[in-house]
Amino acid sequence: MIGDLHLRSSHSTGRLTVTELMLAAAERGLSHVAVADLNTTEATAQAMKAAARLRMTAIPAVEITAHLEGAETPISILAYGFADAAAAVERVCMAARSAGDDLRRPATTAADGNGSQRPVKTSPPGGGFPSASDVIAAIHSDG
């Protein structure tokens, strides 16, 4: 049994479509896969169907950007094995997308003290992301 439980499709930050990703996984001999796209479950149903056709086991997955009280930057929470109709998980994904996920948020620059410029994120405290406790509650609700 060989698997990869943190794949990304073109629905998120990956380059391959779900079909291309599942074919590549099968060609590499993977038996278990999870497409854990960032803040979207759009690939889940496609991945489940494609994996079944290729005789692989697919596990529903998503990576959700969240705010953790006291943390200066957003955190990522990985969710696995949620139900097909994961309404609560999709709600927190939508909230994270509307806040602007960490990989796509515009950055400005600031001097780093050595005369060089470094990128800095510009967002309010918490970044507008759903709270970590709300994300975890949604995962448990749909699990």
Short mmCIF file of N, CA and C in Angstrom, two decimals, residues 15-117:
data_model
loop_
_atom_site.label_atom_id
_atom_site.label_comp_id
_atom_site.label_asym_id
_atom_site.label_seq_id
_atom_site.Cartn_x
_atom_site.Cartn_y
_atom_site.Cartn_z
N ARG A 15 -1.00 21.98 -10.80
CA ARG A 15 -0.97 22.23 -12.24
C ARG A 15 -1.84 21.27 -13.03
N LEU A 16 -2.11 20.08 -12.47
CA LEU A 16 -2.83 19.05 -13.20
C LEU A 16 -4.32 19.07 -12.87
N THR A 17 -5.15 18.71 -13.88
CA THR A 17 -6.57 18.54 -13.60
C THR A 17 -6.72 17.32 -12.70
N VAL A 18 -7.88 17.12 -12.17
CA VAL A 18 -8.11 15.97 -11.30
C VAL A 18 -7.87 14.67 -12.06
N THR A 19 -8.37 14.58 -13.29
CA THR A 19 -8.17 13.38 -14.10
C THR A 19 -6.69 13.13 -14.35
N GLU A 20 -5.96 14.17 -14.75
CA GLU A 20 -4.51 14.03 -14.99
C GLU A 20 -3.78 13.61 -13.71
N LEU A 21 -4.19 14.19 -12.60
CA LEU A 21 -3.57 13.89 -11.31
C LEU A 21 -3.79 12.43 -10.92
N MET A 22 -5.01 11.94 -11.09
CA MET A 22 -5.32 10.55 -10.74
C MET A 22 -4.59 9.58 -11.66
N LEU A 23 -4.50 9.92 -12.96
CA LEU A 23 -3.74 9.08 -13.89
C LEU A 23 -2.27 9.03 -13.51
N ALA A 24 -1.70 10.18 -13.16
CA ALA A 24 -0.29 10.24 -12.75
C ALA A 24 -0.07 9.42 -11.48
N ALA A 25 -1.00 9.50 -10.55
CA ALA A 25 -0.89 8.74 -9.30
C ALA A 25 -0.93 7.23 -9.60
N ALA A 26 -1.82 6.83 -10.48
CA ALA A 26 -1.94 5.41 -10.83
C ALA A 26 -0.67 4.93 -11.55
N GLU A 27 -0.14 5.76 -12.44
CA GLU A 27 1.09 5.41 -13.16
C GLU A 27 2.27 5.23 -12.21
N ARG A 28 2.23 5.94 -11.09
CA ARG A 28 3.32 5.85 -10.10
C ARG A 28 3.07 4.73 -9.08
N GLY A 29 1.99 4.01 -9.27
CA GLY A 29 1.71 2.86 -8.40
C GLY A 29 1.06 3.18 -7.07
N LEU A 30 0.47 4.37 -6.95
CA LEU A 30 -0.20 4.71 -5.69
C LEU A 30 -1.52 3.95 -5.57
N SER A 31 -1.81 3.49 -4.37
CA SER A 31 -3.07 2.79 -4.14
C SER A 31 -4.06 3.65 -3.35
N HIS A 32 -3.56 4.64 -2.62
CA HIS A 32 -4.40 5.52 -1.81
C HIS A 32 -4.03 6.97 -2.08
N VAL A 33 -5.04 7.81 -2.32
CA VAL A 33 -4.80 9.21 -2.64
C VAL A 33 -5.82 10.11 -1.94
N ALA A 34 -5.41 11.35 -1.73
CA ALA A 34 -6.31 12.38 -1.22
C ALA A 34 -5.93 13.69 -1.89
N VAL A 35 -6.89 14.29 -2.58
CA VAL A 35 -6.67 15.60 -3.19
C VAL A 35 -7.06 16.63 -2.14
N ALA A 36 -6.06 17.24 -1.51
CA ALA A 36 -6.27 18.21 -0.43
C ALA A 36 -6.05 19.61 -0.98
N ASP A 37 -6.96 20.04 -1.87
CA ASP A 37 -6.84 21.37 -2.43
C ASP A 37 -7.03 22.42 -1.34
N LEU A 38 -6.54 23.62 -1.62
CA LEU A 38 -6.57 24.71 -0.65
C LEU A 38 -7.92 25.44 -0.70
N ASN A 39 -8.65 25.34 0.38
CA ASN A 39 -9.90 26.07 0.58
C ASN A 39 -10.99 25.76 -0.46
N THR A 40 -10.98 24.56 -1.00
CA THR A 40 -12.05 24.15 -1.90
C THR A 40 -12.18 22.64 -1.90
N THR A 41 -13.43 22.19 -1.98
CA THR A 41 -13.71 20.76 -2.09
C THR A 41 -14.17 20.41 -3.51
N GLU A 42 -13.97 21.32 -4.45
CA GLU A 42 -14.44 21.11 -5.83
C GLU A 42 -13.91 19.82 -6.45
N ALA A 43 -12.72 19.40 -6.12
CA ALA A 43 -12.11 18.23 -6.74
C ALA A 43 -12.54 16.92 -6.10
N THR A 44 -13.18 16.97 -4.95
CA THR A 44 -13.43 15.76 -4.17
C THR A 44 -14.22 14.71 -4.93
N ALA A 45 -15.39 15.06 -5.46
CA ALA A 45 -16.23 14.07 -6.16
C ALA A 45 -15.51 13.53 -7.40
N GLN A 46 -14.86 14.41 -8.15
CA GLN A 46 -14.11 13.98 -9.34
C GLN A 46 -13.00 13.00 -8.95
N ALA A 47 -12.28 13.30 -7.89
CA ALA A 47 -11.18 12.44 -7.44
C ALA A 47 -11.71 11.08 -7.01
N MET A 48 -12.83 11.06 -6.31
CA MET A 48 -13.40 9.80 -5.85
C MET A 48 -13.78 8.92 -7.05
N LYS A 49 -14.42 9.51 -8.04
CA LYS A 49 -14.84 8.75 -9.23
C LYS A 49 -13.64 8.27 -10.04
N ALA A 50 -12.69 9.16 -10.28
CA ALA A 50 -11.50 8.79 -11.07
C ALA A 50 -10.69 7.71 -10.37
N ALA A 51 -10.53 7.83 -9.07
CA ALA A 51 -9.77 6.84 -8.32
C ALA A 51 -10.45 5.48 -8.38
N ALA A 52 -11.76 5.46 -8.27
CA ALA A 52 -12.50 4.19 -8.34
C ALA A 52 -12.30 3.53 -9.70
N ARG A 53 -12.37 4.33 -10.76
CA ARG A 53 -12.14 3.79 -12.11
C ARG A 53 -10.74 3.20 -12.26
N LEU A 54 -9.79 3.78 -11.55
CA LEU A 54 -8.39 3.33 -11.64
C LEU A 54 -8.03 2.32 -10.54
N ARG A 55 -9.03 1.87 -9.81
CA ARG A 55 -8.85 0.88 -8.72
C ARG A 55 -7.92 1.39 -7.61
N MET A 56 -8.07 2.66 -7.30
CA MET A 56 -7.35 3.26 -6.17
C MET A 56 -8.39 3.64 -5.12
N THR A 57 -7.93 3.85 -3.91
CA THR A 57 -8.79 4.33 -2.84
C THR A 57 -8.56 5.83 -2.70
N ALA A 58 -9.63 6.61 -2.80
CA ALA A 58 -9.53 8.06 -2.61
C ALA A 58 -10.19 8.42 -1.29
N ILE A 59 -9.55 9.32 -0.58
CA ILE A 59 -10.06 9.81 0.70
C ILE A 59 -10.42 11.28 0.52
N PRO A 60 -11.66 11.67 0.84
CA PRO A 60 -12.02 13.09 0.74
C PRO A 60 -11.08 13.92 1.61
N ALA A 61 -10.58 15.03 1.07
CA ALA A 61 -9.63 15.85 1.82
C ALA A 61 -9.70 17.31 1.37
N VAL A 62 -9.27 18.18 2.24
CA VAL A 62 -9.15 19.61 1.93
C VAL A 62 -8.19 20.23 2.94
N GLU A 63 -7.49 21.27 2.51
CA GLU A 63 -6.66 22.07 3.42
C GLU A 63 -7.34 23.42 3.58
N ILE A 64 -7.64 23.79 4.81
CA ILE A 64 -8.40 25.01 5.08
C ILE A 64 -7.53 26.01 5.84
N THR A 65 -7.47 27.24 5.32
CA THR A 65 -6.74 28.31 5.99
C THR A 65 -7.61 28.86 7.11
N ALA A 66 -7.02 29.00 8.31
CA ALA A 66 -7.79 29.44 9.47
C ALA A 66 -6.96 30.39 10.32
N HIS A 67 -7.67 31.09 11.19
CA HIS A 67 -7.04 31.98 12.16
C HIS A 67 -7.01 31.27 13.51
N LEU A 68 -5.83 31.24 14.11
CA LEU A 68 -5.67 30.68 15.45
C LEU A 68 -5.43 31.84 16.40
N GLU A 69 -6.25 31.95 17.41
CA GLU A 69 -6.12 33.02 18.41
C GLU A 69 -4.68 33.13 18.88
N GLY A 70 -4.11 34.32 18.79
CA GLY A 70 -2.75 34.56 19.25
C GLY A 70 -1.69 34.37 18.17
N ALA A 71 -2.05 33.76 17.05
CA ALA A 71 -1.08 33.56 15.97
C ALA A 71 -1.06 34.79 15.07
N GLU A 72 0.13 35.15 14.62
CA GLU A 72 0.26 36.32 13.76
C GLU A 72 -0.06 36.02 12.31
N THR A 73 0.11 34.77 11.90
CA THR A 73 -0.17 34.39 10.52
C THR A 73 -1.21 33.28 10.51
N PRO A 74 -1.93 33.15 9.40
CA PRO A 74 -2.93 32.08 9.31
C PRO A 74 -2.27 30.70 9.41
N ILE A 75 -3.05 29.73 9.83
CA ILE A 75 -2.58 28.35 9.90
C ILE A 75 -3.37 27.52 8.88
N SER A 76 -2.88 26.32 8.60
CA SER A 76 -3.59 25.39 7.72
C SER A 76 -4.07 24.21 8.53
N ILE A 77 -5.32 23.82 8.28
CA ILE A 77 -5.89 22.65 8.93
C ILE A 77 -6.27 21.67 7.83
N LEU A 78 -5.75 20.46 7.92
CA LEU A 78 -6.08 19.42 6.95
C LEU A 78 -7.25 18.61 7.46
N ALA A 79 -8.25 18.41 6.59
CA ALA A 79 -9.43 17.62 6.94
C ALA A 79 -9.50 16.42 6.02
N TYR A 80 -9.74 15.26 6.59
CA TYR A 80 -9.83 14.02 5.82
C TYR A 80 -11.09 13.25 6.19
N GLY A 81 -11.65 12.56 5.20
CA GLY A 81 -12.73 11.62 5.46
C GLY A 81 -14.08 12.22 5.76
N PHE A 82 -14.34 13.44 5.34
CA PHE A 82 -15.64 14.04 5.59
C PHE A 82 -16.68 13.46 4.63
N ALA A 83 -17.94 13.67 4.94
CA ALA A 83 -19.04 13.12 4.16
C ALA A 83 -19.11 13.75 2.76
N ASP A 84 -19.77 13.05 1.85
CA ASP A 84 -19.91 13.54 0.47
C ASP A 84 -20.54 14.93 0.42
N ALA A 85 -21.62 15.13 1.11
CA ALA A 85 -22.29 16.42 1.13
C ALA A 85 -21.79 17.20 2.34
N ALA A 86 -20.58 17.70 2.24
CA ALA A 86 -19.92 18.35 3.38
C ALA A 86 -20.25 19.85 3.42
N ALA A 87 -21.49 20.15 3.76
CA ALA A 87 -21.95 21.54 3.73
C ALA A 87 -21.19 22.43 4.70
N ALA A 88 -20.93 21.95 5.91
CA ALA A 88 -20.23 22.77 6.90
C ALA A 88 -18.78 23.00 6.48
N VAL A 89 -18.12 21.97 5.95
CA VAL A 89 -16.74 22.12 5.47
C VAL A 89 -16.71 23.11 4.31
N GLU A 90 -17.65 23.00 3.40
CA GLU A 90 -17.67 23.93 2.26
C GLU A 90 -17.92 25.36 2.72
N ARG A 91 -18.73 25.55 3.77
CA ARG A 91 -18.97 26.91 4.29
C ARG A 91 -17.67 27.54 4.80
N VAL A 92 -16.86 26.78 5.57
CA VAL A 92 -15.62 27.37 6.07
C VAL A 92 -14.61 27.55 4.94
N CYS A 93 -14.66 26.69 3.92
CA CYS A 93 -13.80 26.88 2.74
C CYS A 93 -14.17 28.18 2.04
N MET A 94 -15.47 28.42 1.89
CA MET A 94 -15.92 29.65 1.24
C MET A 94 -15.47 30.88 2.03
N ALA A 95 -15.56 30.81 3.35
CA ALA A 95 -15.12 31.92 4.20
C ALA A 95 -13.63 32.16 4.02
N ALA A 96 -12.84 31.08 3.95
CA ALA A 96 -11.39 31.21 3.76
C ALA A 96 -11.08 31.79 2.38
N ARG A 97 -11.81 31.33 1.36
CA ARG A 97 -11.58 31.88 0.01
C ARG A 97 -11.93 33.36 -0.05
N SER A 98 -13.01 33.75 0.60
CA SER A 98 -13.39 35.16 0.55
C SER A 98 -12.40 36.03 1.31
N ALA A 99 -11.70 35.45 2.30
CA ALA A 99 -10.66 36.19 3.03
C ALA A 99 -9.40 36.29 2.19
N GLY A 100 -9.25 35.40 1.21
CA GLY A 100 -8.06 35.40 0.36
C GLY A 100 -7.03 34.45 0.91
N ASP A 101 -6.88 33.28 0.28
CA ASP A 101 -5.94 32.31 0.84
C ASP A 101 -4.51 32.84 0.80
N ASP A 102 -3.69 32.33 1.69
CA ASP A 102 -2.33 32.80 1.92
C ASP A 102 -1.48 32.81 0.66
N LEU A 103 -1.70 31.87 -0.25
CA LEU A 103 -0.87 31.78 -1.45
C LEU A 103 -1.25 32.80 -2.50
N ARG A 104 -2.44 33.36 -2.40
CA ARG A 104 -2.90 34.28 -3.44
C ARG A 104 -3.07 35.71 -2.96
N ARG A 105 -2.84 35.94 -1.68
CA ARG A 105 -3.04 37.28 -1.12
C ARG A 105 -1.98 38.24 -1.66
N PRO A 106 -2.39 39.43 -2.10
CA PRO A 106 -1.39 40.40 -2.57
C PRO A 106 -0.43 40.76 -1.45
N ALA A 107 0.82 40.93 -1.80
CA ALA A 107 1.82 41.31 -0.80
C ALA A 107 2.42 42.66 -1.18
N THR A 108 2.83 43.40 -0.17
CA THR A 108 3.58 44.62 -0.40
C THR A 108 4.99 44.34 0.08
N THR A 109 5.87 45.32 -0.01
CA THR A 109 7.23 45.10 0.46
C THR A 109 7.58 46.09 1.55
N ALA A 110 8.56 45.71 2.35
CA ALA A 110 9.06 46.58 3.41
C ALA A 110 10.56 46.34 3.52
N ALA A 111 11.27 47.37 4.00
CA ALA A 111 12.71 47.22 4.18
C ALA A 111 12.98 46.21 5.28
N ASP A 112 13.99 45.35 5.08
CA ASP A 112 14.30 44.33 6.07
C ASP A 112 15.44 44.74 7.01
N GLY A 113 15.91 45.97 6.93
CA GLY A 113 16.99 46.43 7.80
C GLY A 113 18.34 46.36 7.12
N ASN A 114 18.45 45.63 6.04
CA ASN A 114 19.70 45.54 5.28
C ASN A 114 19.60 46.28 3.95
N GLY A 115 18.58 47.09 3.81
CA GLY A 115 18.39 47.83 2.57
C GLY A 115 17.65 47.03 1.51
N SER A 116 17.34 45.78 1.78
CA SER A 116 16.59 44.94 0.85
C SER A 116 15.11 45.04 1.16
N GLN A 117 14.31 44.69 0.17
CA GLN A 117 12.87 44.67 0.36
C GLN A 117 12.43 43.23 0.60
#
